[in-house]
Amino acid sequence: MSKLPPARFRPITMTFTGQTSANQTQEYILSMLDKLTFDEFGPPSGLKCVLSIDDLNMPAKEMYGAQPPIELLRQYFDHGF
């Protein structure tokens, strides 16, 4: 990620732990992006966002096996992150 040209990419790097929550994940990702409209976030104009997550499988599972931070990422990608 450090070799990506900053003139073209906005890298976001994060590490999941057993205590990572969906709220923490959302807050961190949104803090790294710009607010484009009232309810839309993204990298500055002309840049692409690259998201790298270490230890993706680490968040604790809920009673029925869901991992909320991973579900949040799935939702982002389903809706065109």
N, CA, C and O atoms as a CHARMM CRD file, in Angstrom:
* protein
*
  324
    1    1 MET  N      0.82200  -1.18500   0.00000 PROA 1      0.00000
    2    1 MET  CA     0.00000   0.00000   0.00000 PROA 1      0.00000
    3    1 MET  C      0.87100   1.25600   0.00000 PROA 1      0.00000
    4    1 MET  O      0.46900   2.28600  -0.54000 PROA 1      0.00000
    5    2 SER  N      2.04000   1.17900   0.59200 PROA 2      0.00000
    6    2 SER  CA     2.89200   2.36300   0.64700 PROA 2      0.00000
    7    2 SER  C      3.43600   2.73800  -0.72800 PROA 2      0.00000
    8    2 SER  O      3.91000   3.85700  -0.92600 PROA 2      0.00000
    9    3 LYS  N      3.36900   1.81100  -1.67400 PROA 3      0.00000
   10    3 LYS  CA     3.87500   2.09000  -3.01900 PROA 3      0.00000
   11    3 LYS  C      2.81300   2.65900  -3.94800 PROA 3      0.00000
   12    3 LYS  O      3.10900   2.99500  -5.09500 PROA 3      0.00000
   13    4 LEU  N      1.58100   2.77200  -3.46600 PROA 4      0.00000
   14    4 LEU  CA     0.52900   3.36500  -4.28600 PROA 4      0.00000
   15    4 LEU  C      0.78000   4.85700  -4.42500 PROA 4      0.00000
   16    4 LEU  O      1.08900   5.52200  -3.43500 PROA 4      0.00000
   17    5 PRO  N      0.65400   5.39800  -5.63000 PROA 5      0.00000
   18    5 PRO  CA     0.87200   6.83600  -5.79500 PROA 5      0.00000
   19    5 PRO  C     -0.22300   7.64300  -5.09000 PROA 5      0.00000
   20    5 PRO  O     -1.40300   7.47200  -5.39400 PROA 5      0.00000
   21    6 PRO  N      0.15400   8.51800  -4.15200 PROA 6      0.00000
   22    6 PRO  CA    -0.84900   9.28000  -3.39900 PROA 6      0.00000
   23    6 PRO  C     -1.67100  10.22400  -4.27000 PROA 6      0.00000
   24    6 PRO  O     -2.73600  10.68000  -3.85400 PROA 6      0.00000
   25    7 ALA  N     -1.19400  10.51600  -5.45800 PROA 7      0.00000
   26    7 ALA  CA    -1.95300  11.38300  -6.36100 PROA 7      0.00000
   27    7 ALA  C     -3.14600  10.65400  -6.97300 PROA 7      0.00000
   28    7 ALA  O     -4.01900  11.28600  -7.56900 PROA 7      0.00000
   29    8 ARG  N     -3.18900   9.31600  -6.82900 PROA 8      0.00000
   30    8 ARG  CA    -4.27100   8.53600  -7.43700 PROA 8      0.00000
   31    8 ARG  C     -5.08600   7.72200  -6.44100 PROA 8      0.00000
   32    8 ARG  O     -6.21600   7.34000  -6.74300 PROA 8      0.00000
   33    9 PHE  N     -4.53300   7.44700  -5.24800 PROA 9      0.00000
   34    9 PHE  CA    -5.19100   6.53300  -4.31800 PROA 9      0.00000
   35    9 PHE  C     -5.25400   7.09600  -2.90400 PROA 9      0.00000
   36    9 PHE  O     -4.35700   7.81800  -2.46900 PROA 9      0.00000
   37   10 ARG  N     -6.33200   6.75500  -2.19200 PROA 10     0.00000
   38   10 ARG  CA    -6.48300   7.05600  -0.76300 PROA 10     0.00000
   39   10 ARG  C     -6.48000   5.70700  -0.04900 PROA 10     0.00000
   40   10 ARG  O     -7.51700   5.04700   0.01100 PROA 10     0.00000
   41   11 PRO  N     -5.32000   5.27700   0.50300 PROA 11     0.00000
   42   11 PRO  CA    -5.27800   3.98400   1.19200 PROA 11     0.00000
   43   11 PRO  C     -5.87800   4.07000   2.59400 PROA 11     0.00000
   44   11 PRO  O     -5.68200   5.05300   3.30800 PROA 11     0.00000
   45   12 ILE  N     -6.60800   3.03000   2.97200 PROA 12     0.00000
   46   12 ILE  CA    -7.13600   2.89100   4.33000 PROA 12     0.00000
   47   12 ILE  C     -6.67000   1.52800   4.83300 PROA 12     0.00000
   48   12 ILE  O     -6.98100   0.49900   4.23400 PROA 12     0.00000
   49   13 THR  N     -5.92800   1.52700   5.93100 PROA 13     0.00000
   50   13 THR  CA    -5.41500   0.28900   6.50400 PROA 13     0.00000
   51   13 THR  C     -5.93600   0.16600   7.92800 PROA 13     0.00000
   52   13 THR  O     -5.86000   1.11300   8.71200 PROA 13     0.00000
   53   14 MET  N     -6.46600  -1.00700   8.25600 PROA 14     0.00000
   54   14 MET  CA    -6.92800  -1.24100   9.62500 PROA 14     0.00000
   55   14 MET  C     -6.69700  -2.69300  10.01000 PROA 14     0.00000
   56   14 MET  O     -6.54700  -3.56200   9.15100 PROA 14     0.00000
   57   15 THR  N     -6.67000  -2.94400  11.30900 PROA 15     0.00000
   58   15 THR  CA    -6.47400  -4.28800  11.84000 PROA 15     0.00000
   59   15 THR  C     -7.65500  -4.63400  12.73200 PROA 15     0.00000
   60   15 THR  O     -7.99600  -3.87800  13.64200 PROA 15     0.00000
   61   16 PHE  N     -8.27200  -5.76800  12.47300 PROA 16     0.00000
   62   16 PHE  CA    -9.37300  -6.23300  13.31100 PROA 16     0.00000
   63   16 PHE  C     -8.81600  -7.01400  14.49400 PROA 16     0.00000
   64   16 PHE  O     -7.79300  -7.68900  14.38500 PROA 16     0.00000
   65   17 THR  N     -9.51100  -6.91100  15.63200 PROA 17     0.00000
   66   17 THR  CA    -9.19600  -7.70800  16.81800 PROA 17     0.00000
   67   17 THR  C    -10.47200  -8.41500  17.25000 PROA 17     0.00000
   68   17 THR  O    -11.52000  -8.24700  16.62600 PROA 17     0.00000
   69   18 GLY  N    -10.39000  -9.19000  18.29500 PROA 18     0.00000
   70   18 GLY  CA   -11.56800  -9.87700  18.81200 PROA 18     0.00000
   71   18 GLY  C    -12.62200  -8.92500  19.34500 PROA 18     0.00000
   72   18 GLY  O    -13.79400  -9.28800  19.44200 PROA 18     0.00000
   73   19 GLN  N    -12.21500  -7.70700  19.69300 PROA 19     0.00000
   74   19 GLN  CA   -13.14800  -6.72800  20.24600 PROA 19     0.00000
   75   19 GLN  C    -13.58400  -5.66400  19.23800 PROA 19     0.00000
   76   19 GLN  O    -14.29600  -4.73200  19.61000 PROA 19     0.00000
   77   20 THR  N    -13.18300  -5.77800  17.99400 PROA 20     0.00000
   78   20 THR  CA   -13.57300  -4.78400  16.98900 PROA 20     0.00000
   79   20 THR  C    -15.07700  -4.85800  16.75700 PROA 20     0.00000
   80   20 THR  O    -15.62700  -5.93000  16.50800 PROA 20     0.00000
   81   21 SER  N    -15.73000  -3.70900  16.84100 PROA 21     0.00000
   82   21 SER  CA   -17.18200  -3.66600  16.63500 PROA 21     0.00000
   83   21 SER  C    -17.50200  -3.06700  15.26700 PROA 21     0.00000
   84   21 SER  O    -16.64600  -2.46200  14.62300 PROA 21     0.00000
   85   22 ALA  N    -18.73800  -3.24600  14.84000 PROA 22     0.00000
   86   22 ALA  CA   -19.19000  -2.66000  13.57900 PROA 22     0.00000
   87   22 ALA  C    -19.15100  -1.13400  13.67200 PROA 22     0.00000
   88   22 ALA  O    -18.79700  -0.46600  12.70100 PROA 22     0.00000
   89   23 ASN  N    -19.51300  -0.57800  14.83400 PROA 23     0.00000
   90   23 ASN  CA   -19.48100   0.88000  15.00700 PROA 23     0.00000
   91   23 ASN  C    -18.06500   1.42500  14.87800 PROA 23     0.00000
   92   23 ASN  O    -17.85300   2.44500  14.22100 PROA 23     0.00000
   93   24 GLN  N    -17.09600   0.76000  15.49300 PROA 24     0.00000
   94   24 GLN  CA   -15.70200   1.19200  15.38800 PROA 24     0.00000
   95   24 GLN  C    -15.23400   1.13100  13.94200 PROA 24     0.00000
   96   24 GLN  O    -14.55300   2.03800  13.46400 PROA 24     0.00000
   97   25 THR  N    -15.59800   0.06700  13.25200 PROA 25     0.00000
   98   25 THR  CA   -15.20800  -0.09800  11.85600 PROA 25     0.00000
   99   25 THR  C    -15.79000   1.01700  11.00600 PROA 25     0.00000
  100   25 THR  O    -15.08000   1.62900  10.20900 PROA 25     0.00000
  101   26 GLN  N    -17.06600   1.27900  11.17200 PROA 26     0.00000
  102   26 GLN  CA   -17.72500   2.32600  10.39300 PROA 26     0.00000
  103   26 GLN  C    -17.12500   3.70100  10.69200 PROA 26     0.00000
  104   26 GLN  O    -16.84000   4.46400   9.76900 PROA 26     0.00000
  105   27 GLU  N    -16.93300   4.01700  11.96000 PROA 27     0.00000
  106   27 GLU  CA   -16.37600   5.31600  12.33600 PROA 27     0.00000
  107   27 GLU  C    -14.98300   5.51300  11.75200 PROA 27     0.00000
  108   27 GLU  O    -14.66100   6.59700  11.26600 PROA 27     0.00000
  109   28 TYR  N    -14.15200   4.46900  11.79800 PROA 28     0.00000
  110   28 TYR  CA   -12.79300   4.59400  11.27900 PROA 28     0.00000
  111   28 TYR  C    -12.80000   4.79900   9.76700 PROA 28     0.00000
  112   28 TYR  O    -12.12000   5.69000   9.25900 PROA 28     0.00000
  113   29 ILE  N    -13.55800   3.98400   9.05200 PROA 29     0.00000
  114   29 ILE  CA   -13.59000   4.11000   7.59000 PROA 29     0.00000
  115   29 ILE  C    -14.11700   5.48500   7.18900 PROA 29     0.00000
  116   29 ILE  O    -13.53300   6.14000   6.32500 PROA 29     0.00000
  117   30 LEU  N    -15.20200   5.92700   7.80000 PROA 30     0.00000
  118   30 LEU  CA   -15.76700   7.23100   7.44700 PROA 30     0.00000
  119   30 LEU  C    -14.82900   8.37600   7.82400 PROA 30     0.00000
  120   30 LEU  O    -14.81700   9.40600   7.15100 PROA 30     0.00000
  121   31 SER  N    -14.04600   8.21200   8.88800 PROA 31     0.00000
  122   31 SER  CA   -13.10400   9.26700   9.28100 PROA 31     0.00000
  123   31 SER  C    -11.97900   9.43000   8.26600 PROA 31     0.00000
  124   31 SER  O    -11.35000  10.48600   8.19900 PROA 31     0.00000
  125   32 MET  N    -11.72600   8.39900   7.48300 PROA 32     0.00000
  126   32 MET  CA   -10.66400   8.45400   6.48100 PROA 32     0.00000
  127   32 MET  C    -11.16600   8.96100   5.12500 PROA 32     0.00000
  128   32 MET  O    -10.37400   9.15400   4.20200 PROA 32     0.00000
  129   33 LEU  N    -12.46400   9.17100   5.00600 PROA 33     0.00000
  130   33 LEU  CA   -13.05900   9.62900   3.75200 PROA 33     0.00000
  131   33 LEU  C    -13.58500  11.05200   3.91100 PROA 33     0.00000
  132   33 LEU  O    -13.73300  11.55300   5.02600 PROA 33     0.00000
  133   34 ASP  N    -13.86200  11.68500   2.79300 PROA 34     0.00000
  134   34 ASP  CA   -14.44500  13.02700   2.80200 PROA 34     0.00000
  135   34 ASP  C    -15.95400  12.92200   2.66900 PROA 34     0.00000
  136   34 ASP  O    -16.46700  12.00100   2.03400 PROA 34     0.00000
  137   35 LYS  N    -16.65800  13.86200   3.26800 PROA 35     0.00000
  138   35 LYS  CA   -18.11400  13.91200   3.12100 PROA 35     0.00000
  139   35 LYS  C    -18.40700  14.61900   1.79900 PROA 35     0.00000
  140   35 LYS  O    -18.11900  15.80600   1.64500 PROA 35     0.00000
  141   36 LEU  N    -18.98100  13.88200   0.84500 PROA 36     0.00000
  142   36 LEU  CA   -19.22900  14.41700  -0.48800 PROA 36     0.00000
  143   36 LEU  C    -20.58000  15.10900  -0.57800 PROA 36     0.00000
  144   36 LEU  O    -20.69400  16.18300  -1.16800 PROA 36     0.00000
  145   37 THR  N    -21.59600  14.50000   0.00300 PROA 37     0.00000
  146   37 THR  CA   -22.93400  15.08300   0.05900 PROA 37     0.00000
  147   37 THR  C    -23.47800  14.81800   1.45600 PROA 37     0.00000
  148   37 THR  O    -22.75300  14.34200   2.33000 PROA 37     0.00000
  149   38 PHE  N    -24.74100  15.12200   1.66300 PROA 38     0.00000
  150   38 PHE  CA   -25.35800  14.94800   2.97900 PROA 38     0.00000
  151   38 PHE  C    -25.15800  13.54400   3.53900 PROA 38     0.00000
  152   38 PHE  O    -24.85100  13.39100   4.72100 PROA 38     0.00000
  153   39 ASP  N    -25.32700  12.51500   2.70600 PROA 39     0.00000
  154   39 ASP  CA   -25.24100  11.13400   3.18900 PROA 39     0.00000
  155   39 ASP  C    -24.27900  10.28000   2.36700 PROA 39     0.00000
  156   39 ASP  O    -24.42700   9.05900   2.32500 PROA 39     0.00000
  157   40 GLU  N    -23.30700  10.89600   1.72100 PROA 40     0.00000
  158   40 GLU  CA   -22.37800  10.16200   0.86200 PROA 40     0.00000
  159   40 GLU  C    -20.93900  10.52900   1.21300 PROA 40     0.00000
  160   40 GLU  O    -20.59200  11.70500   1.31600 PROA 40     0.00000
  161   41 PHE  N    -20.10900   9.50100   1.39600 PROA 41     0.00000
  162   41 PHE  CA   -18.70100   9.68800   1.71600 PROA 41     0.00000
  163   41 PHE  C    -17.86100   9.05000   0.62500 PROA 41     0.00000
  164   41 PHE  O    -18.31600   8.12500  -0.04900 PROA 41     0.00000
  165   42 GLY  N    -16.64300   9.53300   0.44300 PROA 42     0.00000
  166   42 GLY  CA   -15.75100   8.95000  -0.54000 PROA 42     0.00000
  167   42 GLY  C    -14.40200   9.64000  -0.50200 PROA 42     0.00000
  168   42 GLY  O    -14.20900  10.60300   0.24000 PROA 42     0.00000
  169   43 PRO  N    -13.46700   9.14400  -1.30700 PROA 43     0.00000
  170   43 PRO  CA   -12.16600   9.80500  -1.37700 PROA 43     0.00000
  171   43 PRO  C    -12.31600  11.14000  -2.10000 PROA 43     0.00000
  172   43 PRO  O    -13.31400  11.36500  -2.78500 PROA 43     0.00000
  173   44 PRO  N    -11.33500  12.02500  -1.95200 PROA 44     0.00000
  174   44 PRO  CA   -11.40100  13.28600  -2.68500 PROA 44     0.00000
  175   44 PRO  C    -11.54500  13.04000  -4.18900 PROA 44     0.00000
  176   44 PRO  O    -11.16200  11.98800  -4.70000 PROA 44     0.00000
  177   45 SER  N    -12.09200  14.00700  -4.86600 PROA 45     0.00000
  178   45 SER  CA   -12.34600  13.88900  -6.30000 PROA 45     0.00000
  179   45 SER  C    -11.09100  13.45700  -7.05700 PROA 45     0.00000
  180   45 SER  O    -10.01000  14.01200  -6.86100 PROA 45     0.00000
  181   46 GLY  N    -11.25300  12.46800  -7.91500 PROA 46     0.00000
  182   46 GLY  CA   -10.15100  11.97600  -8.73300 PROA 46     0.00000
  183   46 GLY  C     -9.33000  10.87700  -8.10000 PROA 46     0.00000
  184   46 GLY  O     -8.45500  10.31200  -8.75700 PROA 46     0.00000
  185   47 LEU  N     -9.58500  10.55600  -6.83700 PROA 47     0.00000
  186   47 LEU  CA    -8.83200   9.49800  -6.16600 PROA 47     0.00000
  187   47 LEU  C     -9.67700   8.23900  -6.03700 PROA 47     0.00000
  188   47 LEU  O    -10.90600   8.29700  -6.02700 PROA 47     0.00000
  189   48 LYS  N     -9.00500   7.11200  -5.93900 PROA 48     0.00000
  190   48 LYS  CA    -9.64300   5.82300  -5.66600 PROA 48     0.00000
  191   48 LYS  C     -9.30500   5.42700  -4.23600 PROA 48     0.00000
  192   48 LYS  O     -8.21100   5.71400  -3.75000 PROA 48     0.00000
  193   49 CYS  N    -10.23900   4.77300  -3.56500 PROA 49     0.00000
  194   49 CYS  CA   -10.03000   4.30700  -2.19900 PROA 49     0.00000
  195   49 CYS  C     -9.60500   2.83700  -2.22500 PROA 49     0.00000
  196   49 CYS  O    -10.21700   2.01800  -2.91000 PROA 49     0.00000
  197   50 VAL  N     -8.55500   2.51300  -1.47500 PROA 50     0.00000
  198   50 VAL  CA    -8.08800   1.13400  -1.34600 PROA 50     0.00000
  199   50 VAL  C     -8.14900   0.77800   0.13700 PROA 50     0.00000
  200   50 VAL  O     -7.51500   1.43200   0.96500 PROA 50     0.00000
  201   51 LEU  N     -8.91700  -0.26700   0.46900 PROA 51     0.00000
  202   51 LEU  CA    -9.11300  -0.68500   1.85700 PROA 51     0.00000
  203   51 LEU  C     -8.37400  -1.99700   2.10300 PROA 51     0.00000
  204   51 LEU  O     -8.60800  -2.99000   1.41400 PROA 51     0.00000
  205   52 SER  N     -7.47900  -1.99200   3.09300 PROA 52     0.00000
  206   52 SER  CA    -6.73000  -3.18700   3.46700 PROA 52     0.00000
  207   52 SER  C     -7.02100  -3.48800   4.93400 PROA 52     0.00000
  208   52 SER  O     -6.85800  -2.62600   5.79700 PROA 52     0.00000
  209   53 ILE  N     -7.45600  -4.73000   5.21100 PROA 53     0.00000
  210   53 ILE  CA    -7.79500  -5.11400   6.58200 PROA 53     0.00000
  211   53 ILE  C     -6.97400  -6.33400   6.97700 PROA 53     0.00000
  212   53 ILE  O     -7.03600  -7.37700   6.32600 PROA 53     0.00000
  213   54 ASP  N     -6.20500  -6.18800   8.05300 PROA 54     0.00000
  214   54 ASP  CA    -5.41200  -7.28900   8.58000 PROA 54     0.00000
  215   54 ASP  C     -6.25400  -8.03800   9.60900 PROA 54     0.00000
  216   54 ASP  O     -7.04400  -7.42700  10.32800 PROA 54     0.00000
  217   55 ASP  N     -6.08900  -9.34200   9.68000 PROA 55     0.00000
  218   55 ASP  CA    -6.81900 -10.20600  10.62200 PROA 55     0.00000
  219   55 ASP  C     -8.33100 -10.08100  10.45200 PROA 55     0.00000
  220   55 ASP  O     -9.06300  -9.89000  11.42300 PROA 55     0.00000
  221   56 LEU  N     -8.77800 -10.18900   9.22700 PROA 56     0.00000
  222   56 LEU  CA   -10.19300 -10.02300   8.88500 PROA 56     0.00000
  223   56 LEU  C    -11.10300 -10.96900   9.66700 PROA 56     0.00000
  224   56 LEU  O    -12.24300 -10.61700   9.96800 PROA 56     0.00000
  225   57 ASN  N    -10.61500 -12.15900   9.99800 PROA 57     0.00000
  226   57 ASN  CA   -11.45900 -13.15500  10.66900 PROA 57     0.00000
  227   57 ASN  C    -11.49000 -13.01100  12.19000 PROA 57     0.00000
  228   57 ASN  O    -12.11000 -13.84000  12.85600 PROA 57     0.00000
  229   58 MET  N    -10.85000 -11.99800  12.76100 PROA 58     0.00000
  230   58 MET  CA   -10.70300 -11.89300  14.21300 PROA 58     0.00000
  231   58 MET  C    -11.93300 -11.43300  14.99500 PROA 58     0.00000
  232   58 MET  O    -12.07200 -11.85400  16.14400 PROA 58     0.00000
  233   59 PRO  N    -12.83300 -10.60800  14.46900 PROA 59     0.00000
  234   59 PRO  CA   -13.95100 -10.15100  15.30900 PROA 59     0.00000
  235   59 PRO  C    -14.74200 -11.32000  15.89800 PROA 59     0.00000
  236   59 PRO  O    -14.96900 -12.33700  15.24300 PROA 59     0.00000
  237   60 ALA  N    -15.14800 -11.14000  17.14500 PROA 60     0.00000
  238   60 ALA  CA   -15.89100 -12.19200  17.84400 PROA 60     0.00000
  239   60 ALA  C    -17.22500 -12.46400  17.16400 PROA 60     0.00000
  240   60 ALA  O    -17.88200 -11.55800  16.65100 PROA 60     0.00000
  241   61 LYS  N    -17.60400 -13.73000  17.17400 PROA 61     0.00000
  242   61 LYS  CA   -18.89500 -14.12200  16.60300 PROA 61     0.00000
  243   61 LYS  C    -19.99700 -13.90400  17.63000 PROA 61     0.00000
  244   61 LYS  O    -19.79400 -14.07300  18.83200 PROA 61     0.00000
  245   62 GLU  N    -21.16400 -13.52600  17.13100 PROA 62     0.00000
  246   62 GLU  CA   -22.33900 -13.39100  17.99200 PROA 62     0.00000
  247   62 GLU  C    -22.96700 -14.76000  18.20400 PROA 62     0.00000
  248   62 GLU  O    -22.46600 -15.76600  17.70000 PROA 62     0.00000
  249   63 MET  N    -24.06000 -14.79600  18.94900 PROA 63     0.00000
  250   63 MET  CA   -24.72800 -16.04700  19.29600 PROA 63     0.00000
  251   63 MET  C    -25.04000 -16.89900  18.06300 PROA 63     0.00000
  252   63 MET  O    -24.89400 -18.12100  18.10500 PROA 63     0.00000
  253   64 TYR  N    -25.46400 -16.27100  16.97600 PROA 64     0.00000
  254   64 TYR  CA   -25.86200 -17.02800  15.78700 PROA 64     0.00000
  255   64 TYR  C    -24.77400 -17.09000  14.72000 PROA 64     0.00000
  256   64 TYR  O    -25.04100 -17.47300  13.58100 PROA 64     0.00000
  257   65 GLY  N    -23.54800 -16.71500  15.08300 PROA 65     0.00000
  258   65 GLY  CA   -22.41100 -16.87000  14.18800 PROA 65     0.00000
  259   65 GLY  C    -22.06000 -15.65800  13.34400 PROA 65     0.00000
  260   65 GLY  O    -21.08200 -15.69600  12.59700 PROA 65     0.00000
  261   66 ALA  N    -22.82400 -14.59500  13.44200 PROA 66     0.00000
  262   66 ALA  CA   -22.52600 -13.39600  12.65400 PROA 66     0.00000
  263   66 ALA  C    -21.33900 -12.64900  13.25900 PROA 66     0.00000
  264   66 ALA  O    -21.13200 -12.67300  14.47200 PROA 66     0.00000
  265   67 GLN  N    -20.57100 -11.99500  12.41000 PROA 67     0.00000
  266   67 GLN  CA   -19.47600 -11.13300  12.83800 PROA 67     0.00000
  267   67 GLN  C    -19.80200  -9.72600  12.31800 PROA 67     0.00000
  268   67 GLN  O    -19.52800  -9.42400  11.15700 PROA 67     0.00000
  269   68 PRO  N    -20.38500  -8.86400  13.16400 PROA 68     0.00000
  270   68 PRO  CA   -20.89100  -7.56900  12.70600 PROA 68     0.00000
  271   68 PRO  C    -19.92000  -6.71100  11.88900 PROA 68     0.00000
  272   68 PRO  O    -20.35500  -6.10800  10.90800 PROA 68     0.00000
  273   69 PRO  N    -18.61700  -6.62000  12.23900 PROA 69     0.00000
  274   69 PRO  CA   -17.73600  -5.81300  11.38800 PROA 69     0.00000
  275   69 PRO  C    -17.63500  -6.35900   9.95900 PROA 69     0.00000
  276   69 PRO  O    -17.54200  -5.59300   9.00000 PROA 69     0.00000
  277   70 ILE  N    -17.65300  -7.67400   9.83000 PROA 70     0.00000
  278   70 ILE  CA   -17.58400  -8.27900   8.49800 PROA 70     0.00000
  279   70 ILE  C    -18.90500  -8.08200   7.76500 PROA 70     0.00000
  280   70 ILE  O    -18.91500  -7.88300   6.55000 PROA 70     0.00000
  281   71 GLU  N    -20.00800  -8.13600   8.48400 PROA 71     0.00000
  282   71 GLU  CA   -21.31800  -7.87000   7.87100 PROA 71     0.00000
  283   71 GLU  C    -21.39400  -6.42700   7.37400 PROA 71     0.00000
  284   71 GLU  O    -21.98300  -6.16500   6.32500 PROA 71     0.00000
  285   72 LEU  N    -20.80400  -5.49200   8.11600 PROA 72     0.00000
  286   72 LEU  CA   -20.76900  -4.09800   7.67500 PROA 72     0.00000
  287   72 LEU  C    -19.98800  -3.97100   6.37000 PROA 72     0.00000
  288   72 LEU  O    -20.42600  -3.27900   5.45100 PROA 72     0.00000
  289   73 LEU  N    -18.83800  -4.63200   6.28200 PROA 73     0.00000
  290   73 LEU  CA   -18.04800  -4.59900   5.04600 PROA 73     0.00000
  291   73 LEU  C    -18.82800  -5.20800   3.88700 PROA 73     0.00000
  292   73 LEU  O    -18.80400  -4.68300   2.77400 PROA 73     0.00000
  293   74 ARG  N    -19.51900  -6.31600   4.14800 PROA 74     0.00000
  294   74 ARG  CA   -20.33300  -6.94200   3.10700 PROA 74     0.00000
  295   74 ARG  C    -21.39100  -5.97000   2.61500 PROA 74     0.00000
  296   74 ARG  O    -21.63800  -5.86600   1.41400 PROA 74     0.00000
  297   75 GLN  N    -22.01400  -5.26000   3.54200 PROA 75     0.00000
  298   75 GLN  CA   -23.04100  -4.28600   3.16700 PROA 75     0.00000
  299   75 GLN  C    -22.43800  -3.15800   2.32900 PROA 75     0.00000
  300   75 GLN  O    -23.03700  -2.73700   1.34000 PROA 75     0.00000
  301   76 TYR  N    -21.25900  -2.66400   2.71500 PROA 76     0.00000
  302   76 TYR  CA   -20.59200  -1.63100   1.91600 PROA 76     0.00000
  303   76 TYR  C    -20.38900  -2.11100   0.48300 PROA 76     0.00000
  304   76 TYR  O    -20.70700  -1.39900  -0.47000 PROA 76     0.00000
  305   77 PHE  N    -19.86000  -3.31700   0.33800 PROA 77     0.00000
  306   77 PHE  CA   -19.55500  -3.81800  -1.00100 PROA 77     0.00000
  307   77 PHE  C    -20.82000  -4.12900  -1.79300 PROA 77     0.00000
  308   77 PHE  O    -20.84600  -3.93800  -3.00900 PROA 77     0.00000
  309   78 ASP  N    -21.86400  -4.60300  -1.12700 PROA 78     0.00000
  310   78 ASP  CA   -23.13800  -4.85400  -1.81200 PROA 78     0.00000
  311   78 ASP  C    -23.74500  -3.57600  -2.37700 PROA 78     0.00000
  312   78 ASP  O    -24.46200  -3.61000  -3.37600 PROA 78     0.00000
  313   79 HSD  N    -23.45100  -2.44600  -1.72700 PROA 79     0.00000
  314   79 HSD  CA   -24.04200  -1.17200  -2.14300 PROA 79     0.00000
  315   79 HSD  C    -23.04800  -0.27400  -2.87100 PROA 79     0.00000
  316   79 HSD  O    -23.27600   0.93000  -2.99000 PROA 79     0.00000
  317   80 GLY  N    -21.95200  -0.84500  -3.35700 PROA 80     0.00000
  318   80 GLY  CA   -21.03800  -0.10900  -4.22000 PROA 80     0.00000
  319   80 GLY  C    -20.00600   0.75900  -3.53400 PROA 80     0.00000
  320   80 GLY  O    -19.79100   1.89900  -3.94600 PROA 80     0.00000
  321   81 PHE  N    -19.36600   0.25100  -2.50100 PROA 81     0.00000
  322   81 PHE  CA   -18.31600   0.99800  -1.79700 PROA 81     0.00000
  323   81 PHE  C    -17.23100   1.42600  -2.72700 PROA 81     0.00000
  324   81 PHE  O    -16.26900   2.06500  -2.30000 PROA 81     0.00000
